[in-house]
Structures are given as C-alpha cells and as structure tokens.
Amino acid sequence: MPLSADTSTTSAPVAPLPVTPAGVRPAPACTLVIFGAHGDLTKRLLMPALYNLAGNRLLDGNFRIIGVDRVDSTTGQWRDGLAAMMQSFTTDPNAEFHPAHIDAAQWGWLAERLEYVRADFTDVDAIRALGEKLPGNAIFYLAIPSRFFAPVVETLGRAGVVAQKDGAFRRVVIEKPFGSDLASAQELNRRVLAVLDESQVFRIDHFLGKETVQNILAMRFGNLIFEPLWRNEYVDHIEITAAETIGVEQRGAFYEPTGALRDMVPNHLFQLFAMVAMEPPNTFDAESVRNAKEQLFEAVTPIDPRDAVRGQYAAGTVEGRPMVGYRESPGVSPHSNTETYVALKLHVENWRWAGVPFYLRTGKGLGGRRTEVVVQFRKPPMLMFRNTETADLPPNRIILNIQPAQGLTVELGAKKPGPEMDLTDVQARFRYEDVFAASPNVGYETLLYDCLIGDETLFQRADNIEAAWKAVDPVLQAWAQDRAGPEPYAAGTTGPKGADDLLQRDGRAWYPLDGA
Ligand code: BG6
C-alpha cells in the first residue's frame, strides 16, 4: 500500500532488498501456493495481478507459484489454459483485466514459474508432500469456497507446513465470506487462530484493493481542509452506496443463502465506512490502522431492525434491456425471501459522530451502477441572503466517487450570473483519468504485494470482522423470524420505497442515483 510504504511493520524476517527506481521494494523470494488453481478467482484476478506485479519488477527472481486443485491436469495443461485465458482478456471489454495485448516476455517470466499439483485440499499426506517442495517463505492462498477455509487451515497445521522456521514466513490468505453471522465468524476465527498466529492470517476484502478506497485515507489525512469539518458540528449525515445494475446472474446457488446484507454490508460497506469515519491513526502501520477501525466499529450501536429495509428485484428493464426477476433466476427458489437490496441506518456513539446518521444501501438490478460516499454538510444559515432571490441554500456535499467514476466531487453554492443575488449549486470535480495514466490493474496487485512484504494494513483483523457482524446481527436475526420477506422493486429502479421512507422519516432524501 503506497501510504504505508515507508512505515510498514514487516513481520517477515527478510534482509532489506534493493529499492526499484520507483522507490518500491521488490517483494522477498516466496512460493505462492494457490488452492483452487482451476477456479475463477485464480484465472480472472490472481494471474492478471501477478502478471502486473511481474511487469513492475516487484517479484523476486526466485518467486514461484504452485497451483493446487483436485482436477486432473498437468503443469503444462494448467499453464496453457492460463495463457489462453490471459489472451482472451485482450478481446473481452467486460473482463476485470482488459489490456491491449499480453507481453510475451512478461507472461513468459511468470509462466516458467508455474507448477501444478493435483491434490485434495484436506489430504494431510498430500499437503505434507507439497510442503517438502517449499524451501523457505510460502503463502497459501485459499481461492476456494468458504466451507473449506477452516478444514484446509487445519490440514495445513496437521501437515506442519505453516510453522515458521529458520526465519522464513508462512502466511495464509482468505477471502470473504468470513462466516455468515457473528457466531459463525467467531467460530471460523477460533479454528483459524488455533493453527495460525494472527500475523500469519491475511483476510482480503477486495474493496481495500481499490485505489479509490485507499484514496479516502489519503484525502482525509493528507490534506488539512477536510478534517476540521469532518464531524458532527458540520456534517448532517453520510450516505454510503454500492448500487449495481447486474442481477444475480449465474450465482443463484451462492446468493440464495447469502443475500445483499451478508454479501456486501459487514465487509465492503463497513470498509468504506471505516475509511470515512475512523479517527486518524497515529501512523499508517497495520496495527494503528486496524486499531482505529476497531475503535470505530465498537462505537456502532447494533442496528435496530426498524432501521433496516430489504428489497428483492422483480422483472424490469435495466439500461434498456429486460431483466428477469430474482425469483426467476437460475438456482433461485420461486418463493425466495432472499434480499437483493438493503438499506440501513447506523449510529456511531462517539464524540465525533454522535447524532450523525450513516445511511448505507446496496442492491442488485438497480437503475444505475455507482459506488460512492456522500458526506452532506449542514445547511449554512440564510442570514445575509435574506431578501434576495435566493430561496434556499443548497447544502454542501463532498462525494467520494469510488466507481465507475473515480475521484472526488464537491458541491458548492455559487452565484448565478446576472444582476440578482441568486445562488445555485455547482460541482468542482477531480477525476483520476484527468490526472493519472490509466493502468490495467485488477485491484489485487497491492493486496498480493502487501501480503508478500508482510504489510497487513489493508487486511482485516479477526476483531474487525467480528465487530462488523455484531453490528448487523440483530437485523439478520429479526429477518430470519419475519415471514413478510423483502419488499419487491422493479429491476432498473432505485430500489424499494421503504428505503426512501427510511430517510424521509428523518426529513432527508437519498442523493439521486442518476446524479453526479
Ligand atoms: C462481491 C460480491 O464481493 O463484490 C458481489 O459477492 C458483488 O455480489 C461484488 O457484485 C462487488 O464488487 P465490485 O468490485 O464489482 O464493486
């Protein structure tokens, strides 16, 4: 992570490496063992990210990758399949990684370090044999369904491959979902931490790999102009939105027992919330940042189910194309009560945020795709504009645009040209693409690199995960008992009416999904 480049607490006992001309240290030599070598995550995201890291000379000459899966395959077949996949990205504008071409030397450097091992993830003997191929530092990346996380970590423990010896590190990467409620998250943490030390566990939330999410900290703490206003004296409320146009598509089997709340809120939306609302950490080292997050999460009042709204999309039209309703999607029950939309109100009981509601919403099959944070300030007093054409003063807003727009928008009142004193709202914008060259990064580059160098700043600690589940647990429990189910909304709209009512009750309205 760039912000922590100079301050990282590297637990890896490696000798300092030379610094590249760009000022970044190449990662230490390591073997990356990917469980789930044939899976989607490996193909779509991990390989492109490793290719990009290789291109930036951030991997050591002795870096190696061992792909593990149950599929019968050879190193040659795995490598060829990945090469074909990388090529296919160049012609697929919808792929997360869409470069103009694949550089043969760069891919070749990576390809010759690939090895495939066929093994059952929980076969202790097979994993012990695999361990013999690992001379020093190793990272085990669990790119596998979450039901395997605890059994695989236990297998790694039994096989003796995660013991850190002779100054070499052994780390394990897990990606969400970390449990499906507070109790299961606690149980997962307990089983994982019975085998590994917390410093060996790297829990990925891919939102933290997004430049625009990391930039929230840079904006807040790298500039003087935001922080003095960033508190209840000046802020009226904060909205956090992750609106998606896509429906559940082919993921019905995963989504049915999950739903929008579990899929997006205690993980992705809470990470955005943490970036926006946490106190300034003393430094950017991992523990300071994760302590600041913990302090914030502990100040969140467990959400009152009356402050939560759920919806489910019915058939509609999204961006001019018809979309079938959620209940008609493959793998979904025609009577499903799974929510595809959730809106919540959070209260934070601390000095900075007491009295400032945080409204969170996320949904699929909506009319617009936008991930953003809107900080809405209190209205200025009318005073000096009395007796002018100005009927009302619009509130200032700072909008942190995460995606697809990337940057920051400030909404201000300005005088309309003309003889009258009449104010209207205008926008001042910073857009990444206007300032920085586009890079075909997939968002996993920083996360993989940080794991290699042992910087846990962008990874979630066990207590952070549990605190987020604790906040949403009353809602999950209430919904499990409530037979009424989610409120339907037509695909292509802004979501269920209940979500508008949630803000209206407080005399507020959501920032429009089609604005900015
Ligand atoms: C994933 C969820 O974690 O995040 C998906 O499982 C969701 O349902 C996705 O679509 C959103 O991520 P992004 O990066 O596309 O905003």
Coordinates of C-alpha atoms and ligand atoms in Angstrom, one line a residue:
M1 CA 0.0 0.0 0.0
P2 CA 1.7 3.3 -1.1
L3 CA 0.7 5.2 2.1
S4 CA 2.5 2.6 4.3
A5 CA 5.5 2.1 2.0
D6 CA 7.8 3.8 4.5
T7 CA 6.2 2.7 7.7
S8 CA 5.2 -0.9 7.2
T9 CA 5.7 -3.3 10.0
T10 CA 7.2 -6.2 8.2
S11 CA 6.9 -9.3 10.2
A12 CA 8.9 -11.2 7.5
P13 CA 12.4 -11.7 8.8
V14 CA 14.0 -10.9 5.4
A15 CA 17.1 -8.9 4.7
P16 CA 16.3 -5.5 3.2
L17 CA 16.1 -5.7 -0.6
P18 CA 17.2 -3.0 -3.1
V19 CA 14.7 -0.4 -3.9
T20 CA 13.5 0.0 -7.5
P21 CA 13.9 3.3 -9.3
A22 CA 10.2 4.0 -8.5
G23 CA 11.1 3.7 -4.8
V24 CA 9.3 0.4 -4.2
R25 CA 11.0 -2.6 -2.7
P26 CA 10.6 -5.8 -4.7
A27 CA 9.0 -8.5 -2.6
P28 CA 11.1 -11.2 -1.0
A29 CA 11.5 -14.6 -2.6
C30 CA 8.5 -16.8 -1.9
T31 CA 6.4 -19.6 -3.1
L32 CA 2.8 -18.8 -3.6
V33 CA 0.6 -21.9 -3.2
I34 CA -2.8 -21.3 -4.7
F35 CA -5.6 -23.7 -3.5
G36 CA -8.2 -23.6 -6.2
A37 CA -5.8 -23.4 -9.2
H38 CA -8.6 -24.0 -11.6
G39 CA -11.1 -21.6 -10.0
D40 CA -12.5 -18.4 -11.3
L41 CA -10.6 -16.1 -8.8
T42 CA -7.3 -17.6 -9.9
K43 CA -7.9 -17.1 -13.5
R44 CA -9.7 -13.7 -13.6
L45 CA -7.9 -11.9 -10.9
L46 CA -4.8 -13.5 -9.3
M47 CA -3.0 -14.3 -12.6
P48 CA -3.5 -10.9 -14.1
A49 CA -2.4 -9.3 -10.8
L50 CA 0.8 -11.5 -10.7
Y51 CA 1.4 -10.6 -14.3
N52 CA 1.2 -6.9 -13.5
L53 CA 3.5 -7.3 -10.5
A54 CA 6.0 -9.1 -12.7
G55 CA 5.8 -6.3 -15.2
N56 CA 6.6 -3.8 -12.5
R57 CA 9.6 -5.9 -11.4
L58 CA 8.1 -6.3 -7.9
L59 CA 8.5 -10.1 -7.8
D60 CA 11.8 -11.8 -6.9
G61 CA 13.7 -13.9 -9.3
N62 CA 13.1 -16.9 -7.0
F63 CA 9.3 -16.3 -6.9
R64 CA 7.3 -19.5 -7.7
I65 CA 3.7 -20.4 -7.9
I66 CA 2.3 -23.8 -7.2
G67 CA -1.4 -24.3 -8.2
V68 CA -3.2 -27.0 -6.2
D69 CA -6.6 -28.4 -7.2
R70 CA -8.5 -31.7 -7.4
V71 CA -8.8 -31.5 -11.2
D72 CA -6.7 -34.0 -13.1
S73 CA -4.3 -31.8 -15.0
T74 CA -0.5 -31.3 -15.6
T75 CA 1.7 -28.3 -15.2
G76 CA 1.7 -27.9 -19.0
Q77 CA -2.0 -28.0 -19.3
W78 CA -2.6 -25.6 -16.4
R79 CA 0.0 -23.2 -17.9
D80 CA -1.5 -23.4 -21.4
G81 CA -5.0 -22.9 -20.1
L82 CA -3.9 -19.8 -18.2
A83 CA -2.0 -18.4 -21.2
A84 CA -5.2 -18.8 -23.3
M85 CA -7.2 -17.1 -20.7
M86 CA -4.8 -14.2 -20.5
Q87 CA -5.0 -13.8 -24.2
S88 CA -8.8 -13.9 -24.2
F89 CA -8.9 -10.9 -21.8
T90 CA -7.5 -8.7 -24.6
T91 CA -10.7 -9.1 -26.6
D92 CA -13.1 -9.0 -23.7
P93 CA -14.0 -5.5 -22.7
N94 CA -16.1 -6.8 -19.8
A95 CA -13.1 -8.6 -18.2
E96 CA -11.7 -7.1 -15.0
F97 CA -8.4 -7.2 -16.8
H98 CA -8.6 -5.9 -20.3
P99 CA -5.1 -5.0 -21.6
A100 CA -4.4 -4.2 -25.3
H101 CA -2.0 -7.1 -25.5
I102 CA -0.1 -9.6 -23.4
D103 CA 3.6 -9.0 -23.3
A104 CA 5.2 -12.3 -24.2
A105 CA 8.4 -11.8 -22.1
Q106 CA 6.4 -10.7 -19.0
W107 CA 4.0 -13.6 -19.3
G108 CA 6.9 -16.0 -20.0
W109 CA 8.7 -14.9 -16.8
L110 CA 5.6 -15.8 -14.8
A111 CA 4.7 -18.9 -16.8
E112 CA 8.0 -20.6 -16.3
R113 CA 7.5 -20.3 -12.5
L114 CA 4.1 -22.1 -12.6
E115 CA 3.7 -25.7 -11.3
Y116 CA 0.6 -27.7 -10.9
V117 CA 0.0 -30.2 -8.2
R118 CA -3.1 -32.4 -8.1
A119 CA -4.3 -32.9 -4.5
D120 CA -7.3 -33.0 -2.3
F121 CA -7.2 -29.8 -0.2
T122 CA -7.7 -31.7 3.1
D123 CA -5.4 -34.7 2.3
V124 CA -2.8 -34.3 5.1
D125 CA -0.2 -36.6 3.4
A126 CA -0.5 -34.8 0.0
I127 CA -0.1 -31.4 1.7
R128 CA 2.8 -32.6 3.7
A129 CA 4.4 -33.8 0.4
L130 CA 3.7 -30.4 -1.1
G131 CA 5.4 -28.8 1.9
E132 CA 8.6 -30.6 1.0
K133 CA 8.7 -28.6 -2.2
L134 CA 8.7 -25.3 -0.2
P135 CA 12.2 -24.3 0.8
G136 CA 11.5 -21.0 2.6
N137 CA 8.9 -18.3 2.6
A138 CA 5.5 -19.5 1.5
I139 CA 2.0 -18.1 1.2
F140 CA -1.1 -20.3 1.0
Y141 CA -3.8 -18.6 -0.9
L142 CA -7.2 -20.2 -0.3
A143 CA -9.1 -19.3 -3.5
I144 CA -11.7 -21.9 -2.6
P145 CA -15.3 -22.0 -1.3
S146 CA -15.6 -20.7 2.3
R147 CA -16.7 -24.0 3.7
F148 CA -13.2 -25.2 3.1
F149 CA -11.4 -22.4 5.0
A150 CA -11.3 -23.9 8.5
P151 CA -10.7 -27.6 7.3
V152 CA -7.9 -26.5 5.0
V153 CA -6.2 -24.3 7.6
E154 CA -6.4 -27.3 10.0
T155 CA -4.9 -29.5 7.3
L156 CA -2.0 -27.1 6.8
G157 CA -1.5 -27.2 10.5
R158 CA -1.5 -31.0 10.7
A159 CA 0.8 -31.3 7.7
G160 CA 3.2 -29.0 9.5
V161 CA 3.6 -26.6 6.6
V162 CA 2.6 -23.4 8.4
A163 CA 5.2 -23.5 11.2
Q164 CA 7.6 -20.5 10.7
K165 CA 11.1 -21.8 11.0
D166 CA 14.6 -20.6 10.2
G167 CA 13.5 -17.0 9.6
A168 CA 11.1 -18.0 6.9
F169 CA 7.5 -16.8 6.9
R170 CA 4.4 -18.9 6.3
R171 CA 1.1 -16.9 5.6
V172 CA -2.4 -17.8 4.7
V173 CA -4.7 -15.6 2.6
I174 CA -8.5 -16.0 3.0
E175 CA -11.1 -14.1 1.1
K176 CA -14.6 -13.2 2.2
P177 CA -17.1 -14.6 3.3
F178 CA -15.7 -14.8 6.8
G179 CA -18.7 -16.5 8.4
S180 CA -22.3 -15.8 7.7
D181 CA -23.2 -14.2 11.1
L182 CA -21.5 -13.3 14.3
A183 CA -21.4 -16.9 15.7
S184 CA -20.0 -18.5 12.6
A185 CA -17.4 -15.7 12.2
Q186 CA -16.3 -16.3 15.8
E187 CA -16.1 -20.0 15.1
L188 CA -14.1 -19.5 11.9
N189 CA -11.6 -17.2 13.7
R190 CA -11.3 -19.6 16.6
R191 CA -10.4 -22.5 14.3
V192 CA -8.0 -20.5 12.1
L193 CA -6.3 -18.9 15.1
A194 CA -5.9 -22.3 16.8
V195 CA -3.4 -23.1 14.0
L196 CA -2.0 -19.7 13.0
D197 CA -0.9 -16.6 14.7
E198 CA -3.0 -13.5 13.7
S199 CA 0.1 -12.1 12.0
Q200 CA 0.1 -15.0 9.6
V201 CA -3.5 -14.5 8.5
F202 CA -4.3 -12.2 5.6
R203 CA -8.1 -11.7 5.3
I204 CA -8.8 -10.0 2.0
D205 CA -11.7 -7.6 1.3
H206 CA -11.2 -6.7 -2.3
F207 CA -12.7 -3.3 -1.8
L208 CA -9.5 -2.4 0.0
G209 CA -7.6 -3.2 -3.2
K210 CA -9.3 -0.3 -5.0
E211 CA -7.2 2.8 -5.4
T212 CA -10.3 5.0 -4.8
V213 CA -10.9 3.3 -1.4
Q214 CA -7.3 3.7 -0.3
N215 CA -7.5 7.3 -1.5
I216 CA -10.2 8.1 1.1
L217 CA -7.4 7.9 3.7
A218 CA -5.1 10.0 1.6
M219 CA -7.7 12.6 1.0
R220 CA -8.8 12.8 4.7
F221 CA -5.4 12.7 6.3
G222 CA -3.1 14.1 3.6
N223 CA -5.0 17.4 3.4
L224 CA -5.8 19.9 6.0
I225 CA -9.0 21.2 4.5
F226 CA -11.3 18.2 5.2
E227 CA -10.5 17.0 8.7
P228 CA -11.7 20.1 10.7
L229 CA -15.2 19.8 9.0
W230 CA -15.3 16.0 9.3
R231 CA -17.5 15.9 12.4
N232 CA -21.0 16.3 13.8
E233 CA -20.7 20.1 14.2
Y234 CA -20.7 20.4 10.4
V235 CA -21.8 17.1 8.9
D236 CA -25.6 16.5 8.6
H237 CA -25.4 12.8 7.5
I238 CA -23.3 10.4 5.4
E239 CA -24.6 8.1 2.7
I240 CA -22.6 5.0 1.6
T241 CA -24.0 3.5 -1.6
A242 CA -22.9 0.4 -3.7
A243 CA -25.5 0.2 -6.4
E244 CA -25.2 -2.5 -9.1
T245 CA -27.1 -2.8 -12.3
I246 CA -26.2 -6.5 -12.7
G247 CA -28.6 -9.1 -11.3
V248 CA -27.7 -12.3 -9.6
E249 CA -26.8 -13.9 -13.0
Q250 CA -25.4 -17.4 -12.6
R251 CA -24.7 -17.1 -8.8
G252 CA -28.1 -18.1 -7.5
A253 CA -26.8 -21.0 -5.5
F254 CA -24.3 -18.8 -3.7
Y255 CA -26.7 -15.8 -3.3
E256 CA -29.8 -17.6 -2.1
P257 CA -28.4 -18.4 1.4
T258 CA -26.4 -15.1 1.4
G259 CA -28.4 -12.1 0.3
A260 CA -27.4 -8.5 0.0
L261 CA -26.8 -7.8 3.7
R262 CA -24.3 -10.6 4.2
D263 CA -22.8 -10.3 0.7
M264 CA -21.9 -6.6 1.0
V265 CA -22.5 -4.8 4.3
P266 CA -20.3 -6.2 7.2
N267 CA -17.5 -6.4 4.7
H268 CA -17.4 -4.0 1.7
L269 CA -19.6 -1.2 3.0
F270 CA -18.1 -1.4 6.5
Q271 CA -14.7 -1.0 5.0
L272 CA -15.9 2.2 3.2
F273 CA -17.5 3.3 6.5
A274 CA -14.2 2.7 8.3
M275 CA -12.2 4.7 5.8
V276 CA -14.6 7.6 6.1
A277 CA -15.4 7.6 9.8
M278 CA -12.4 6.3 11.7
E279 CA -10.2 8.5 13.8
P280 CA -6.8 9.4 12.4
P281 CA -4.5 6.5 13.2
N282 CA -1.2 7.6 14.9
T283 CA 0.7 6.1 12.0
F284 CA -0.1 4.1 8.9
D285 CA 1.2 0.9 10.2
A286 CA -1.1 -2.1 10.2
E287 CA -1.9 -2.2 13.9
S288 CA -2.6 1.6 14.2
V289 CA -5.0 1.5 11.3
R290 CA -6.7 -1.7 12.4
N291 CA -7.0 -0.3 16.0
A292 CA -8.6 2.8 14.7
K293 CA -11.1 0.7 12.7
E294 CA -11.9 -1.4 15.8
Q295 CA -12.4 1.7 17.9
L296 CA -15.0 2.9 15.4
F297 CA -16.8 -0.4 14.9
E298 CA -17.1 -0.8 18.7
A299 CA -18.8 2.6 18.8
V300 CA -21.5 1.5 16.3
T301 CA -24.8 0.8 18.1
P302 CA -26.1 -2.7 17.0
I303 CA -28.6 -1.8 14.2
D304 CA -32.2 -1.6 15.3
P305 CA -34.2 -3.9 12.8
R306 CA -36.6 -1.0 12.4
D307 CA -33.7 1.0 10.8
A308 CA -33.2 -1.7 8.1
V309 CA -35.1 -2.2 4.9
R310 CA -34.8 -5.1 2.5
G311 CA -36.0 -5.4 -1.1
Q312 CA -35.9 -8.0 -3.9
Y313 CA -35.9 -7.1 -7.6
A314 CA -38.8 -8.2 -9.8
A315 CA -38.6 -8.2 -13.6
G316 CA -37.9 -4.9 -15.1
T317 CA -35.7 -3.0 -17.6
V318 CA -32.1 -2.2 -16.8
E319 CA -30.2 0.2 -19.1
G320 CA -32.7 -0.5 -21.9
R321 CA -32.5 -4.3 -21.5
P322 CA -35.1 -6.6 -20.0
M323 CA -34.1 -8.3 -16.8
V324 CA -35.9 -11.3 -15.3
G325 CA -36.9 -11.1 -11.7
Y326 CA -34.7 -12.5 -9.0
R327 CA -37.1 -15.4 -8.3
E328 CA -36.9 -16.4 -11.9
S329 CA -33.1 -16.6 -12.0
P330 CA -31.2 -19.9 -12.2
G331 CA -30.6 -21.6 -8.8
V332 CA -33.2 -19.3 -7.1
S333 CA -36.4 -20.6 -5.4
P334 CA -39.6 -19.2 -7.0
H335 CA -40.6 -18.3 -3.4
S336 CA -37.3 -17.0 -2.3
N337 CA -37.2 -14.4 0.5
T338 CA -33.6 -13.5 0.0
E339 CA -33.0 -9.8 -0.2
T340 CA -31.2 -8.3 -3.2
Y341 CA -31.3 -4.8 -1.7
V342 CA -30.7 -3.5 1.8
A343 CA -30.7 0.0 3.3
L344 CA -29.7 0.6 6.9
K345 CA -29.2 3.5 9.3
L346 CA -26.1 3.3 11.6
H347 CA -25.5 5.3 14.7
V348 CA -22.0 5.9 16.0
E349 CA -21.7 6.7 19.6
N350 CA -18.5 8.7 19.8
W351 CA -17.5 12.3 20.3
R352 CA -17.1 12.9 16.5
W353 CA -20.2 11.3 15.1
A354 CA -22.9 11.3 17.8
G355 CA -26.1 12.5 16.2
V356 CA -24.9 12.0 12.6
P357 CA -26.7 9.1 10.9
F358 CA -24.8 6.9 8.4
Y359 CA -27.2 5.6 5.8
L360 CA -25.9 2.5 3.9
R361 CA -27.5 1.0 0.8
T362 CA -26.6 -1.6 -1.7
G363 CA -28.5 -3.6 -4.2
K364 CA -28.6 -5.5 -7.5
G365 CA -30.7 -4.9 -10.5
L366 CA -30.8 -1.2 -9.9
G367 CA -31.1 1.6 -12.4
G368 CA -27.5 2.9 -12.0
R369 CA -24.1 1.5 -11.1
R370 CA -22.4 3.6 -8.6
T371 CA -20.3 3.1 -5.5
E372 CA -19.8 6.3 -3.6
V373 CA -19.8 8.1 -0.3
V374 CA -21.7 11.3 0.1
V375 CA -20.8 13.5 3.0
Q376 CA -23.6 16.0 3.3
F377 CA -22.9 19.1 5.4
R378 CA -25.4 21.1 7.4
K379 CA -27.1 24.0 5.7
P380 CA -25.4 27.4 6.2
P381 CA -27.7 30.0 7.9
M382 CA -29.6 32.1 5.4
L383 CA -28.9 35.4 7.2
M384 CA -27.1 37.5 4.6
F385 CA -29.1 36.1 1.7
R386 CA -32.5 37.1 3.2
N387 CA -34.4 39.5 0.9
T388 CA -32.5 38.2 -2.2
E389 CA -33.7 35.9 -5.0
T390 CA -32.1 33.0 -3.1
A391 CA -35.0 31.0 -1.7
D392 CA -32.9 28.3 -0.1
L393 CA -29.2 27.5 0.3
P394 CA -28.2 24.0 -1.0
P395 CA -26.1 22.0 1.4
N396 CA -22.5 21.4 0.5
R397 CA -21.6 17.8 -0.3
I398 CA -18.3 16.0 -0.7
I399 CA -18.8 13.0 -2.8
L400 CA -16.1 10.3 -2.8
N401 CA -16.5 8.6 -6.2
I402 CA -15.3 5.0 -5.9
Q403 CA -16.6 3.5 -9.2
P404 CA -17.2 3.8 -12.1
A405 CA -16.5 7.5 -11.7
Q406 CA -13.2 7.7 -9.8
G407 CA -12.4 10.8 -7.9
L408 CA -13.9 13.4 -5.7
T409 CA -16.8 15.9 -6.3
V410 CA -17.5 18.9 -4.2
E411 CA -20.9 20.5 -4.4
L412 CA -20.9 24.2 -3.7
G413 CA -23.3 27.1 -3.9
A414 CA -22.4 29.8 -6.5
K415 CA -23.9 33.0 -7.7
K416 CA -25.9 32.7 -10.9
P417 CA -24.5 35.3 -13.4
G418 CA -26.8 38.3 -13.5
P419 CA -27.9 41.4 -11.6
E420 CA -29.7 39.4 -8.8
M421 CA -28.0 37.6 -5.9
D422 CA -29.3 34.2 -6.7
L423 CA -27.4 31.0 -5.7
T424 CA -27.4 27.7 -7.4
D425 CA -25.3 24.5 -6.8
V426 CA -22.3 23.7 -8.9
Q427 CA -19.8 21.0 -8.8
A428 CA -16.0 21.0 -8.6
R429 CA -14.5 17.7 -9.7
F430 CA -11.3 15.7 -9.5
R431 CA -11.2 12.7 -11.8
Y432 CA -8.4 10.2 -11.8
E433 CA -8.4 9.8 -15.5
D434 CA -7.8 13.6 -16.0
V435 CA -4.6 13.4 -13.9
F436 CA -3.2 9.9 -13.9
A437 CA -2.4 7.5 -16.7
A438 CA -4.9 4.6 -16.8
S439 CA -3.4 1.3 -15.5
P440 CA -5.0 -2.1 -16.3
N441 CA -4.8 -3.1 -12.6
V442 CA -7.3 -5.6 -11.3
G443 CA -7.1 -4.4 -7.7
Y444 CA -5.3 -7.5 -6.3
E445 CA -1.8 -6.2 -7.1
T446 CA -1.4 -4.1 -4.0
L447 CA -3.0 -6.8 -1.8
L448 CA -0.7 -9.6 -3.1
Y449 CA 2.3 -7.4 -2.9
D450 CA 1.4 -6.3 0.7
C451 CA 1.0 -9.9 1.7
L452 CA 4.4 -10.7 0.2
I453 CA 6.1 -7.9 2.2
G454 CA 4.1 -8.7 5.3
D455 CA 2.1 -5.4 5.5
E456 CA -1.3 -6.1 7.0
T457 CA -2.7 -2.6 6.8
L458 CA -5.2 -3.5 4.1
F459 CA -6.2 -6.8 5.6
Q460 CA -8.9 -7.4 8.2
R461 CA -8.1 -8.5 11.7
A462 CA -10.3 -11.0 13.5
D463 CA -11.8 -8.5 15.9
N464 CA -12.7 -6.1 13.0
I465 CA -14.6 -8.9 11.3
E466 CA -16.5 -9.8 14.4
A467 CA -17.3 -6.2 15.4
A468 CA -18.9 -5.7 11.9
W469 CA -21.0 -8.9 12.2
K470 CA -22.0 -7.8 15.7
A471 CA -23.5 -4.5 14.3
V472 CA -25.7 -6.3 11.8
D473 CA -26.6 -9.4 13.8
P474 CA -29.9 -8.0 15.2
V475 CA -31.1 -7.4 11.7
L476 CA -30.1 -10.9 10.5
Q477 CA -31.9 -12.4 13.5
A478 CA -35.0 -10.3 13.0
W479 CA -35.2 -11.1 9.3
A480 CA -34.8 -14.8 10.0
Q481 CA -38.0 -14.7 12.1
D482 CA -40.0 -12.4 9.9
R483 CA -42.2 -14.1 7.3
A484 CA -43.1 -10.9 5.5
G485 CA -40.0 -11.1 3.4
P486 CA -38.4 -8.4 1.3
E487 CA -40.3 -5.6 -0.5
P488 CA -40.3 -6.1 -4.3
Y489 CA -38.9 -3.4 -6.5
A490 CA -38.8 -3.4 -10.3
A491 CA -35.4 -4.0 -11.8
G492 CA -34.0 -0.8 -13.2
T493 CA -35.4 1.4 -10.4
T494 CA -33.7 2.9 -7.4
G495 CA -34.9 0.2 -5.0
P496 CA -37.9 -0.4 -2.7
K497 CA -40.0 2.5 -1.5
G498 CA -39.2 1.5 2.1
A499 CA -35.6 2.8 1.6
D500 CA -36.9 6.2 0.6
D501 CA -39.2 6.2 3.7
L502 CA -36.2 5.4 5.9
L503 CA -34.7 8.7 5.1
Q504 CA -37.9 10.6 4.7
R505 CA -38.8 9.8 8.4
D506 CA -35.7 11.8 9.3
G507 CA -36.6 14.7 6.9
R508 CA -33.9 13.6 4.4
A509 CA -33.6 12.0 0.9
W510 CA -31.0 9.8 -0.8
Y511 CA -28.6 11.5 -3.1
P512 CA -30.1 10.6 -6.5
L513 CA -28.6 7.5 -8.1
D514 CA -28.6 9.2 -11.5
G515 CA -26.9 12.4 -10.4
A516 CA -23.2 13.4 -10.4
Ligands
BG6_1 C1 -18.5 -9.3 -4.2 C2 -20.0 -9.7 -4.1 O1 -17.9 -9.5 -3.0 O2 -18.5 -7.9 -4.5 C3 -20.7 -9.5 -5.4 O3 -20.0 -11.1 -3.8 C4 -20.6 -8.0 -5.8 O4 -22.1 -9.8 -5.2 C5 -19.1 -7.6 -5.8 O5 -21.1 -7.9 -7.1 C6 -19.0 -6.1 -6.0 O6 -17.6 -5.8 -6.2 P1 -17.2 -4.7 -7.2 O7 -15.7 -4.7 -7.1 O8 -17.7 -5.2 -8.6 O9 -17.8 -3.5 -6.8

